[in-house]
Amino acid sequence: MIKKVIEQSNNLLYEPELRTIPVGVSARHIHLSLEHIDTLFGKGYELQLYKELSQPGQFAAKESVMLAGPKGTIDKVRILGPARGTTQVEVSLTDAHRLGISPPIRDSGDIAGSSPITIIGPKGSVYLKEGAIIASRHIHMSEEDAWQFQVHDKEKVHVISQTERRVIFSDVKIRVHANYRLEFHIDTDEANAARLTNQDQVWILKYE
Amino acid sequence: MIKKVIEQSNNLLYEPELRTIPVGVSARHIHLSLEHIDTLFGKGYELQLYKELSQPGQFAAKESVMLAGPKGTIDKVRILGPARGTTQVEVSLTDAHRLGISPPIRDSGDIAGSSPITIIGPKGSVYLKEGAIIASRHIHMSEEDAWQFQVHDKEKVHVISQTERRVIFSDVKIRVHANYRLEFHIDTDEANAARLTNQDQVWILKYE
């Protein structure tokens, strides 16, 4: 499989007209339910906009929380809004070691059986029985992008980072939605392993 | 180039008799000169053996130091013995962000123009004008291993990690020495990006 991928796609790397994909590095963050915003920040509290994110409608809030696990805490963890139906914590494996938890690698939203974690806010704290994951790397794109790249929703591809620390990431899932802006989402461990930063460009290599 | 690598080597991945390479994850650590051991721990101090490392003659010392940069400190950084001619600090990019330094990615020993850093011990501290690096990933092997893998000293290869977080690391340098024990050395960011741990096994893919 890898053989064919590289065979068919090797030339792409050297075709300057080929579209590249900008990198978006996700630092540790949390999505909160309305119920948990109430618990952590007070009844009826509304998250304040700090800055808008590249995906439309998503924003980083001014507020932050502390995460706690059996081995340690991490302070000033950014909250991403708007509120979601279910609270979800996304950390790197480096963070997980520091907290003393062992989260599964999952797509966002898939939290059944994921790691327990404690979230501490200014007005209260929440013990989640499940909810902490390490996010699977993925590419957001619109339907038009998907057509141009000749890929489809949920397809897995390789992604090449032509950096000083060159890496090929396998099993990267394509996620297509009309509202998605083209971006390769990785966590800080993945970014550091390849010495990638926001707005660096990467290439897709298709599976066969 | 990548095309040929994968073409010739694709089959290897599925040949069970093919030798694999055990992974050795290097956490942040420091090698100290005798002069700096004197400054940090007192004149004539000798490092105490904590445990022997996989590479013959190398050991982790019981002692540790603190590292400090413009943005932060990292405590309990392991010292690796024996003493070397020149002090060298090896950190991950994650560590570098925490310290507020921007070290180059280098082979061990190549520290000209690398990052300045402060080292703090129980009896004194040292300001290094250069000496902090992020270590280039590499494979240690004996001459017999090199013959078996059909590679030579300083050759660069790809390394595949067949983990849940599958990654192909490119530009991995082979380092051959009679005393070296077979091991793929990566830092904690690289290990976490691929979810590799010590004693996991990886495969070599040769360049053409």
GROMACS .gro file of C-alpha atoms in nm:
model
  416
    1MET     CA    1   0.000   0.000   0.000
    2ILE     CA    2   0.271   0.243   0.098
    3LYS     CA    3   0.454   0.150  -0.218
    4LYS     CA    4   0.166   0.257  -0.442
    5VAL     CA    5   0.104   0.572  -0.246
    6ILE     CA    6   0.453   0.691  -0.301
    7GLU     CA    7   0.469   0.568  -0.660
    8GLN     CA    8   0.167   0.760  -0.771
    9SER     CA    9   0.235   1.066  -0.566
   10ASN     CA   10   0.607   1.109  -0.572
   11ASN     CA   11   0.595   1.349  -0.863
   12LEU     CA   12   0.341   1.567  -0.690
   13LEU     CA   13   0.601   1.677  -0.444
   14TYR     CA   14   0.797   1.845  -0.713
   15GLU     CA   15   0.510   2.003  -0.903
   16PRO     CA   16   0.508   2.361  -0.791
   17GLU     CA   17   0.148   2.413  -0.906
   18LEU     CA   18   0.022   2.150  -0.664
   19ARG     CA   19  -0.185   2.293  -0.382
   20THR     CA   20  -0.045   2.260  -0.037
   21ILE     CA   21  -0.223   2.251   0.296
   22PRO     CA   22  -0.155   2.496   0.577
   23VAL     CA   23  -0.075   2.350   0.917
   24GLY     CA   24  -0.281   2.430   1.226
   25VAL     CA   25  -0.117   2.324   1.552
   26SER     CA   26  -0.367   2.253   1.831
   27ALA     CA   27  -0.235   2.325   2.177
   28ARG     CA   28  -0.413   2.155   2.469
   29HIS     CA   29  -0.767   2.287   2.507
   30ILE     CA   30  -1.112   2.210   2.633
   31HIS     CA   31  -1.466   2.225   2.496
   32LEU     CA   32  -1.724   2.279   2.772
   33SER     CA   33  -2.094   2.196   2.797
   34LEU     CA   34  -2.327   2.471   2.921
   35GLU     CA   35  -2.379   2.274   3.241
   36HIS     CA   36  -2.004   2.264   3.310
   37ILE     CA   37  -1.961   2.634   3.227
   38ASP     CA   38  -2.220   2.698   3.501
   39THR     CA   39  -2.033   2.475   3.747
   40LEU     CA   40  -1.687   2.617   3.673
   41PHE     CA   41  -1.769   2.986   3.622
   42GLY     CA   42  -2.109   3.040   3.789
   43LYS     CA   43  -2.471   2.998   3.683
   44GLY     CA   44  -2.550   3.162   3.348
   45TYR     CA   45  -2.188   3.263   3.279
   46GLU     CA   46  -2.107   3.335   2.914
   47LEU     CA   47  -1.762   3.275   2.763
   48GLN     CA   48  -1.588   3.589   2.638
   49LEU     CA   49  -1.433   3.604   2.292
   50TYR     CA   50  -1.052   3.614   2.298
   51LYS     CA   51  -0.999   3.546   1.928
   52GLU     CA   52  -1.168   3.376   1.637
   53LEU     CA   53  -1.019   3.050   1.511
   54SER     CA   54  -0.957   2.951   1.152
   55GLN     CA   55  -1.260   2.718   1.144
   56PRO     CA   56  -1.570   2.940   1.103
   57GLY     CA   57  -1.772   3.005   1.422
   58GLN     CA   58  -1.508   2.860   1.652
   59PHE     CA   59  -1.331   3.086   1.898
   60ALA     CA   60  -1.078   3.084   2.179
   61ALA     CA   61  -1.231   3.220   2.499
   62LYS     CA   62  -1.063   3.463   2.738
   63GLU     CA   63  -1.131   3.218   3.021
   64SER     CA   64  -0.910   2.923   3.104
   65VAL     CA   65  -0.926   2.628   3.343
   66MET     CA   66  -0.683   2.406   3.528
   67LEU     CA   67  -0.659   2.035   3.448
   68ALA     CA   68  -0.566   1.785   3.717
   69GLY     CA   69  -0.472   1.418   3.698
   70PRO     CA   70  -0.321   1.171   3.945
   71LYS     CA   71   0.035   1.295   3.881
   72GLY     CA   72   0.004   1.667   3.824
   73THR     CA   73  -0.182   1.972   3.705
   74ILE     CA   74  -0.169   2.198   3.401
   75ASP     CA   75  -0.276   2.556   3.446
   76LYS     CA   76  -0.424   2.809   3.200
   77VAL     CA   77  -0.578   2.560   2.959
   78ARG     CA   78  -0.765   2.747   2.688
   79ILE     CA   79  -1.139   2.702   2.648
   80LEU     CA   80  -1.265   2.682   2.290
   81GLY     CA   81  -1.619   2.803   2.223
   82PRO     CA   82  -1.900   2.788   2.153
   83ALA     CA   83  -2.034   2.550   2.421
   84ARG     CA   84  -2.084   2.190   2.308
   85GLY     CA   85  -2.328   1.919   2.410
   86THR     CA   86  -2.054   1.728   2.592
   87THR     CA   87  -1.735   1.844   2.760
   88GLN     CA   88  -1.416   1.722   2.595
   89VAL     CA   89  -1.050   1.773   2.687
   90GLU     CA   90  -0.779   1.748   2.420
   91VAL     CA   91  -0.420   1.710   2.537
   92SER     CA   92  -0.091   1.594   2.388
   93LEU     CA   93   0.081   1.277   2.503
   94THR     CA   94   0.342   1.498   2.671
   95ASP     CA   95   0.062   1.664   2.869
   96ALA     CA   96  -0.087   1.324   2.948
   97HIS     CA   97   0.242   1.205   3.103
   98ARG     CA   98   0.253   1.520   3.316
   99LEU     CA   99  -0.106   1.468   3.434
  100GLY     CA  100  -0.058   1.095   3.484
  101ILE     CA  101  -0.339   0.992   3.251
  102SER     CA  102  -0.339   0.767   2.945
  103PRO     CA  103  -0.595   0.899   2.698
  104PRO     CA  104  -0.684   0.714   2.378
  105ILE     CA  105  -0.612   0.868   2.037
  106ARG     CA  106  -0.956   0.959   1.907
  107ASP     CA  107  -1.151   1.175   1.666
  108SER     CA  108  -1.311   1.476   1.830
  109GLY     CA  109  -1.649   1.381   1.976
  110ASP     CA  110  -1.561   1.014   2.026
  111ILE     CA  111  -1.512   1.009   2.401
  112ALA     CA  112  -1.679   0.686   2.518
  113GLY     CA  113  -1.434   0.513   2.752
  114SER     CA  114  -1.175   0.790   2.728
  115SER     CA  115  -0.968   0.911   3.027
  116PRO     CA  116  -1.114   1.055   3.344
  117ILE     CA  117  -0.989   1.402   3.436
  118THR     CA  118  -1.059   1.684   3.681
  119ILE     CA  119  -1.133   2.037   3.557
  120ILE     CA  120  -1.093   2.327   3.797
  121GLY     CA  121  -1.248   2.672   3.744
  122PRO     CA  122  -1.282   2.983   3.959
  123LYS     CA  123  -1.627   2.885   4.092
  124GLY     CA  124  -1.607   2.507   4.112
  125SER     CA  125  -1.461   2.190   3.970
  126VAL     CA  126  -1.583   1.896   3.766
  127TYR     CA  127  -1.467   1.535   3.775
  128LEU     CA  128  -1.521   1.381   3.431
  129LYS     CA  129  -1.547   1.002   3.432
  130GLU     CA  130  -1.452   1.016   3.066
  131GLY     CA  131  -1.368   1.299   2.829
  132ALA     CA  132  -0.991   1.337   2.789
  133ILE     CA  133  -0.851   1.234   2.450
  134ILE     CA  134  -0.547   1.283   2.231
  135ALA     CA  135  -0.690   1.414   1.905
  136SER     CA  136  -0.626   1.211   1.588
  137ARG     CA  137  -0.454   1.420   1.327
  138HIS     CA  138  -0.686   1.513   1.040
  139ILE     CA  139  -0.737   1.750   0.751
  140HIS     CA  140  -1.036   1.985   0.739
  141MET     CA  141  -1.151   2.080   0.392
  142SER     CA  142  -1.451   2.204   0.197
  143GLU     CA  143  -1.628   1.998  -0.069
  144GLU     CA  144  -1.452   2.201  -0.336
  145ASP     CA  145  -1.113   2.127  -0.180
  146ALA     CA  146  -1.204   1.757  -0.167
  147TRP     CA  147  -1.284   1.764  -0.536
  148GLN     CA  148  -0.954   1.937  -0.615
  149PHE     CA  149  -0.750   1.696  -0.403
  150GLN     CA  150  -0.955   1.401  -0.534
  151VAL     CA  151  -1.029   1.271  -0.184
  152HIS     CA  152  -1.349   1.207   0.006
  153ASP     CA  153  -1.477   1.242   0.361
  154LYS     CA  154  -1.318   0.992   0.605
  155GLU     CA  155  -1.054   0.884   0.349
  156LYS     CA  156  -0.708   0.832   0.497
  157VAL     CA  157  -0.399   0.979   0.334
  158HIS     CA  158  -0.032   1.032   0.406
  159VAL     CA  159   0.091   1.383   0.473
  160ILE     CA  160   0.450   1.489   0.407
  161SER     CA  161   0.623   1.764   0.597
  162GLN     CA  162   0.923   1.888   0.400
  163THR     CA  163   1.086   2.046   0.703
  164GLU     CA  164   1.431   2.023   0.854
  165ARG     CA  165   1.288   1.730   1.052
  166ARG     CA  166   1.119   1.558   0.759
  167VAL     CA  167   0.831   1.330   0.854
  168ILE     CA  168   0.557   1.142   0.670
  169PHE     CA  169   0.243   1.119   0.882
  170SER     CA  170   0.032   0.815   0.786
  171ASP     CA  171  -0.337   0.747   0.844
  172VAL     CA  172  -0.445   1.110   0.833
  173LYS     CA  173  -0.822   1.131   0.806
  174ILE     CA  174  -0.989   1.371   0.563
  175ARG     CA  175  -1.289   1.556   0.709
  176VAL     CA  176  -1.508   1.731   0.454
  177HIS     CA  177  -1.772   1.989   0.541
  178ALA     CA  178  -1.906   2.288   0.351
  179ASN     CA  179  -1.793   2.517   0.634
  180TYR     CA  180  -1.445   2.376   0.686
  181ARG     CA  181  -1.139   2.577   0.598
  182LEU     CA  182  -0.845   2.387   0.454
  183GLU     CA  183  -0.609   2.295   0.737
  184PHE     CA  184  -0.396   2.002   0.861
  185HIS     CA  185  -0.460   1.970   1.235
  186ILE     CA  186  -0.189   1.820   1.453
  187ASP     CA  187  -0.105   1.844   1.820
  188THR     CA  188   0.206   2.001   1.969
  189ASP     CA  189   0.397   1.670   1.991
  190GLU     CA  190   0.342   1.605   1.622
  191ALA     CA  191   0.432   1.963   1.533
  192ASN     CA  192   0.751   1.951   1.738
  193ALA     CA  193   0.856   1.610   1.602
  194ALA     CA  194   0.849   1.757   1.251
  195ARG     CA  195   0.942   2.113   1.357
  196LEU     CA  196   0.620   2.237   1.197
  197THR     CA  197   0.447   2.556   1.303
  198ASN     CA  198   0.122   2.729   1.213
  199GLN     CA  199   0.101   2.827   0.847
  200ASP     CA  200   0.376   2.591   0.736
  201GLN     CA  201   0.264   2.397   0.430
  202VAL     CA  202   0.238   2.020   0.384
  203TRP     CA  203   0.153   1.785   0.097
  204ILE     CA  204  -0.100   1.502   0.067
  205LEU     CA  205   0.001   1.159  -0.061
  206LYS     CA  206  -0.301   0.947  -0.145
  207TYR     CA  207  -0.346   0.581  -0.051
  208GLU     CA  208  -0.447   0.336  -0.323
  209MET     CA  209   1.405   0.942  -0.411
  210ILE     CA  210   1.124   0.862  -0.173
  211LYS     CA  211   0.962   0.664  -0.450
  212LYS     CA  212   1.259   0.433  -0.487
  213VAL     CA  213   1.301   0.393  -0.116
  214ILE     CA  214   0.952   0.267  -0.074
  215GLU     CA  215   0.959   0.059  -0.392
  216GLN     CA  216   1.262  -0.139  -0.295
  217SER     CA  217   1.175  -0.169   0.068
  218ASN     CA  218   0.802  -0.209   0.077
  219ASN     CA  219   0.821  -0.586   0.085
  220LEU     CA  220   1.059  -0.581   0.378
  221LEU     CA  221   0.785  -0.459   0.603
  222TYR     CA  222   0.599  -0.780   0.558
  223GLU     CA  223   0.890  -1.019   0.585
  224PRO     CA  224   0.878  -1.151   0.937
  225GLU     CA  225   1.240  -1.263   0.929
  226LEU     CA  226   1.356  -0.905   0.876
  227ARG     CA  227   1.544  -0.764   1.171
  228THR     CA  228   1.387  -0.474   1.349
  229ILE     CA  229   1.548  -0.200   1.556
  230PRO     CA  230   1.456  -0.132   1.918
  231VAL     CA  231   1.363   0.224   2.007
  232GLY     CA  232   1.547   0.423   2.273
  233VAL     CA  233   1.369   0.742   2.378
  234SER     CA  234   1.604   1.013   2.508
  235ALA     CA  235   1.451   1.238   2.769
  236ARG     CA  236   1.613   1.577   2.823
  237HIS     CA  237   1.962   1.535   2.970
  238ILE     CA  238   2.302   1.693   3.005
  239HIS     CA  239   2.663   1.585   2.955
  240LEU     CA  240   2.904   1.778   3.179
  241SER     CA  241   3.273   1.860   3.150
  242LEU     CA  242   3.491   1.794   3.455
  243GLU     CA  243   3.530   2.170   3.500
  244HIS     CA  244   3.153   2.219   3.512
  245ILE     CA  245   3.106   1.925   3.752
  246ASP     CA  246   3.346   2.109   3.984
  247THR     CA  247   3.151   2.435   3.950
  248LEU     CA  248   2.806   2.280   3.995
  249PHE     CA  249   2.881   2.015   4.260
  250GLY     CA  250   3.209   2.123   4.421
  251LYS     CA  251   3.577   2.074   4.347
  252GLY     CA  252   3.670   1.711   4.275
  253TYR     CA  253   3.311   1.585   4.293
  254GLU     CA  254   3.248   1.250   4.123
  255LEU     CA  255   2.916   1.158   3.962
  256GLN     CA  256   2.741   0.861   4.125
  257LEU     CA  257   2.605   0.575   3.915
  258TYR     CA  258   2.226   0.564   3.907
  259LYS     CA  259   2.195   0.313   3.625
  260GLU     CA  260   2.384   0.193   3.321
  261LEU     CA  261   2.252   0.289   2.977
  262SER     CA  262   2.214   0.064   2.675
  263GLN     CA  263   2.523   0.211   2.503
  264PRO     CA  264   2.829   0.052   2.670
  265GLY     CA  265   3.010   0.269   2.928
  266GLN     CA  266   2.736   0.531   2.941
  267PHE     CA  267   2.541   0.581   3.260
  268ALA     CA  268   2.272   0.796   3.417
  269ALA     CA  269   2.402   0.970   3.729
  270LYS     CA  270   2.215   1.005   4.057
  271GLU     CA  271   2.273   1.380   4.041
  272SER     CA  272   2.056   1.621   3.845
  273VAL     CA  273   2.065   1.992   3.760
  274MET     CA  274   1.818   2.267   3.682
  275LEU     CA  275   1.808   2.430   3.340
  276ALA     CA  276   1.706   2.793   3.302
  277GLY     CA  277   1.623   3.003   2.997
  278PRO     CA  278   1.463   3.344   2.944
  279LYS     CA  279   1.109   3.207   2.983
  280GLY     CA  280   1.134   2.933   3.241
  281THR     CA  281   1.319   2.659   3.420
  282ILE     CA  282   1.319   2.279   3.413
  283ASP     CA  283   1.413   2.098   3.729
  284LYS     CA  284   1.567   1.753   3.786
  285VAL     CA  285   1.742   1.721   3.452
  286ARG     CA  286   1.938   1.396   3.444
  287ILE     CA  287   2.316   1.403   3.403
  288LEU     CA  288   2.464   1.136   3.177
  289GLY     CA  289   2.816   1.019   3.253
  290PRO     CA  290   3.101   0.980   3.212
  291ALA     CA  291   3.226   1.342   3.195
  292ARG     CA  292   3.292   1.477   2.845
  293GLY     CA  293   3.537   1.730   2.707
  294THR     CA  294   3.258   1.983   2.652
  295THR     CA  295   2.927   2.036   2.831
  296GLN     CA  296   2.621   1.971   2.614
  297VAL     CA  297   2.249   2.002   2.691
  298GLU     CA  298   1.994   1.799   2.493
  299VAL     CA  299   1.631   1.905   2.513
  300SER     CA  300   1.314   1.849   2.312
  301LEU     CA  301   1.144   2.130   2.122
  302THR     CA  302   0.868   2.118   2.384
  303ASP     CA  303   1.132   2.180   2.652
  304ALA     CA  304   1.285   2.456   2.441
  305HIS     CA  305   0.951   2.642   2.425
  306ARG     CA  306   0.920   2.615   2.802
  307LEU     CA  307   1.272   2.751   2.852
  308GLY     CA  308   1.231   3.017   2.586
  309ILE     CA  309   1.527   2.906   2.378
  310SER     CA  310   1.550   2.803   2.013
  311PRO     CA  311   1.817   2.534   1.981
  312PRO     CA  312   1.929   2.397   1.646
  313ILE     CA  313   1.873   2.031   1.553
  314ARG     CA  314   2.221   1.882   1.566
  315ASP     CA  315   2.423   1.566   1.600
  316SER     CA  316   2.566   1.514   1.946
  317GLY     CA  317   2.898   1.698   1.979
  318ASP     CA  318   2.817   1.960   1.715
  319ILE     CA  319   2.748   2.258   1.938
  320ALA     CA  320   2.915   2.553   1.762
  321GLY     CA  321   2.662   2.837   1.755
  322SER     CA  322   2.397   2.640   1.947
  323SER     CA  323   2.172   2.795   2.212
  324PRO     CA  324   2.294   2.962   2.529
  325ILE     CA  325   2.154   2.816   2.852
  326THR     CA  326   2.203   2.841   3.228
  327ILE     CA  327   2.275   2.528   3.435
  328ILE     CA  328   2.215   2.539   3.809
  329GLY     CA  329   2.363   2.290   4.057
  330PRO     CA  330   2.376   2.269   4.436
  331LYS     CA  331   2.714   2.445   4.461
  332GLY     CA  332   2.704   2.691   4.173
  333SER     CA  333   2.576   2.771   3.829
  334VAL     CA  334   2.716   2.793   3.477
  335TYR     CA  335   2.611   3.019   3.191
  336LEU     CA  336   2.688   2.843   2.863
  337LYS     CA  337   2.723   3.076   2.567
  338GLU     CA  338   2.649   2.777   2.347
  339GLY     CA  339   2.570   2.412   2.421
  340ALA     CA  340   2.195   2.348   2.406
  341ILE     CA  341   2.080   2.140   2.109
  342ILE     CA  342   1.787   1.928   1.997
  343ALA     CA  343   1.946   1.595   1.908
  344SER     CA  344   1.906   1.467   1.551
  345ARG     CA  345   1.742   1.127   1.546
  346HIS     CA  346   1.986   0.852   1.457
  347ILE     CA  347   2.050   0.479   1.470
  348HIS     CA  348   2.341   0.334   1.663
  349MET     CA  349   2.472   0.005   1.534
  350SER     CA  350   2.780  -0.216   1.528
  351GLU     CA  351   2.977  -0.294   1.213
  352GLU     CA  352   2.811  -0.634   1.200
  353ASP     CA  353   2.466  -0.476   1.217
  354ALA     CA  354   2.565  -0.236   0.939
  355TRP     CA  355   2.666  -0.529   0.722
  356GLN     CA  356   2.337  -0.705   0.791
  357PHE     CA  357   2.128  -0.397   0.718
  358GLN     CA  358   2.348  -0.312   0.418
  359VAL     CA  359   2.405   0.043   0.535
  360HIS     CA  360   2.716   0.242   0.621
  361ASP     CA  361   2.821   0.504   0.872
  362LYS     CA  362   2.657   0.846   0.813
  363GLU     CA  363   2.410   0.704   0.558
  364LYS     CA  364   2.059   0.843   0.589
  365VAL     CA  365   1.756   0.615   0.588
  366HIS     CA  366   1.383   0.630   0.652
  367VAL     CA  367   1.248   0.464   0.964
  368ILE     CA  368   0.890   0.337   0.986
  369SER     CA  369   0.700   0.313   1.310
  370GLN     CA  370   0.407   0.074   1.268
  371THR     CA  371   0.224   0.211   1.569
  372GLU     CA  372  -0.129   0.334   1.626
  373ARG     CA  373   0.011   0.673   1.523
  374ARG     CA  374   0.200   0.554   1.218
  375VAL     CA  375   0.489   0.776   1.113
  376ILE     CA  376   0.778   0.755   0.868
  377PHE     CA  377   1.081   0.946   0.997
  378SER     CA  378   1.305   1.060   0.710
  379ASP     CA  379   1.672   1.158   0.713
  380VAL     CA  380   1.769   0.930   0.999
  381LYS     CA  381   2.148   0.905   1.020
  382ILE     CA  382   2.321   0.570   1.069
  383ARG     CA  383   2.606   0.580   1.321
  384VAL     CA  384   2.835   0.279   1.315
  385HIS     CA  385   3.087   0.196   1.585
  386ALA     CA  386   3.223  -0.135   1.714
  387ASN     CA  387   3.089  -0.057   2.061
  388TYR     CA  388   2.742   0.063   1.962
  389ARG     CA  389   2.437  -0.138   2.051
  390LEU     CA  390   2.156  -0.142   1.795
  391GLU     CA  391   1.906   0.131   1.884
  392PHE     CA  392   1.695   0.402   1.716
  393HIS     CA  393   1.740   0.717   1.924
  394ILE     CA  394   1.460   0.975   1.925
  395ASP     CA  395   1.355   1.246   2.165
  396THR     CA  396   1.030   1.261   2.362
  397ASP     CA  397   0.847   1.475   2.104
  398GLU     CA  398   0.925   1.226   1.829
  399ALA     CA  399   0.832   0.934   2.053
  400ASN     CA  400   0.500   1.094   2.149
  401ALA     CA  401   0.414   1.193   1.792
  402ALA     CA  402   0.437   0.825   1.692
  403ARG     CA  403   0.329   0.688   2.032
  404LEU     CA  404   0.656   0.495   2.050
  405THR     CA  405   0.813   0.387   2.377
  406ASN     CA  406   1.138   0.219   2.474
  407GLN     CA  407   1.180  -0.128   2.329
  408ASP     CA  408   0.915  -0.081   2.061
  409GLN     CA  409   1.051  -0.198   1.727
  410VAL     CA  410   1.089  -0.001   1.403
  411TRP     CA  411   1.197  -0.081   1.046
  412ILE     CA  412   1.459   0.075   0.818
  413LEU     CA  413   1.374   0.183   0.464
  414LYS     CA  414   1.686   0.255   0.262
  415TYR     CA  415   1.732   0.556   0.032
  416GLU     CA  416   1.851   0.493  -0.319
   0.00000   0.00000   0.00000
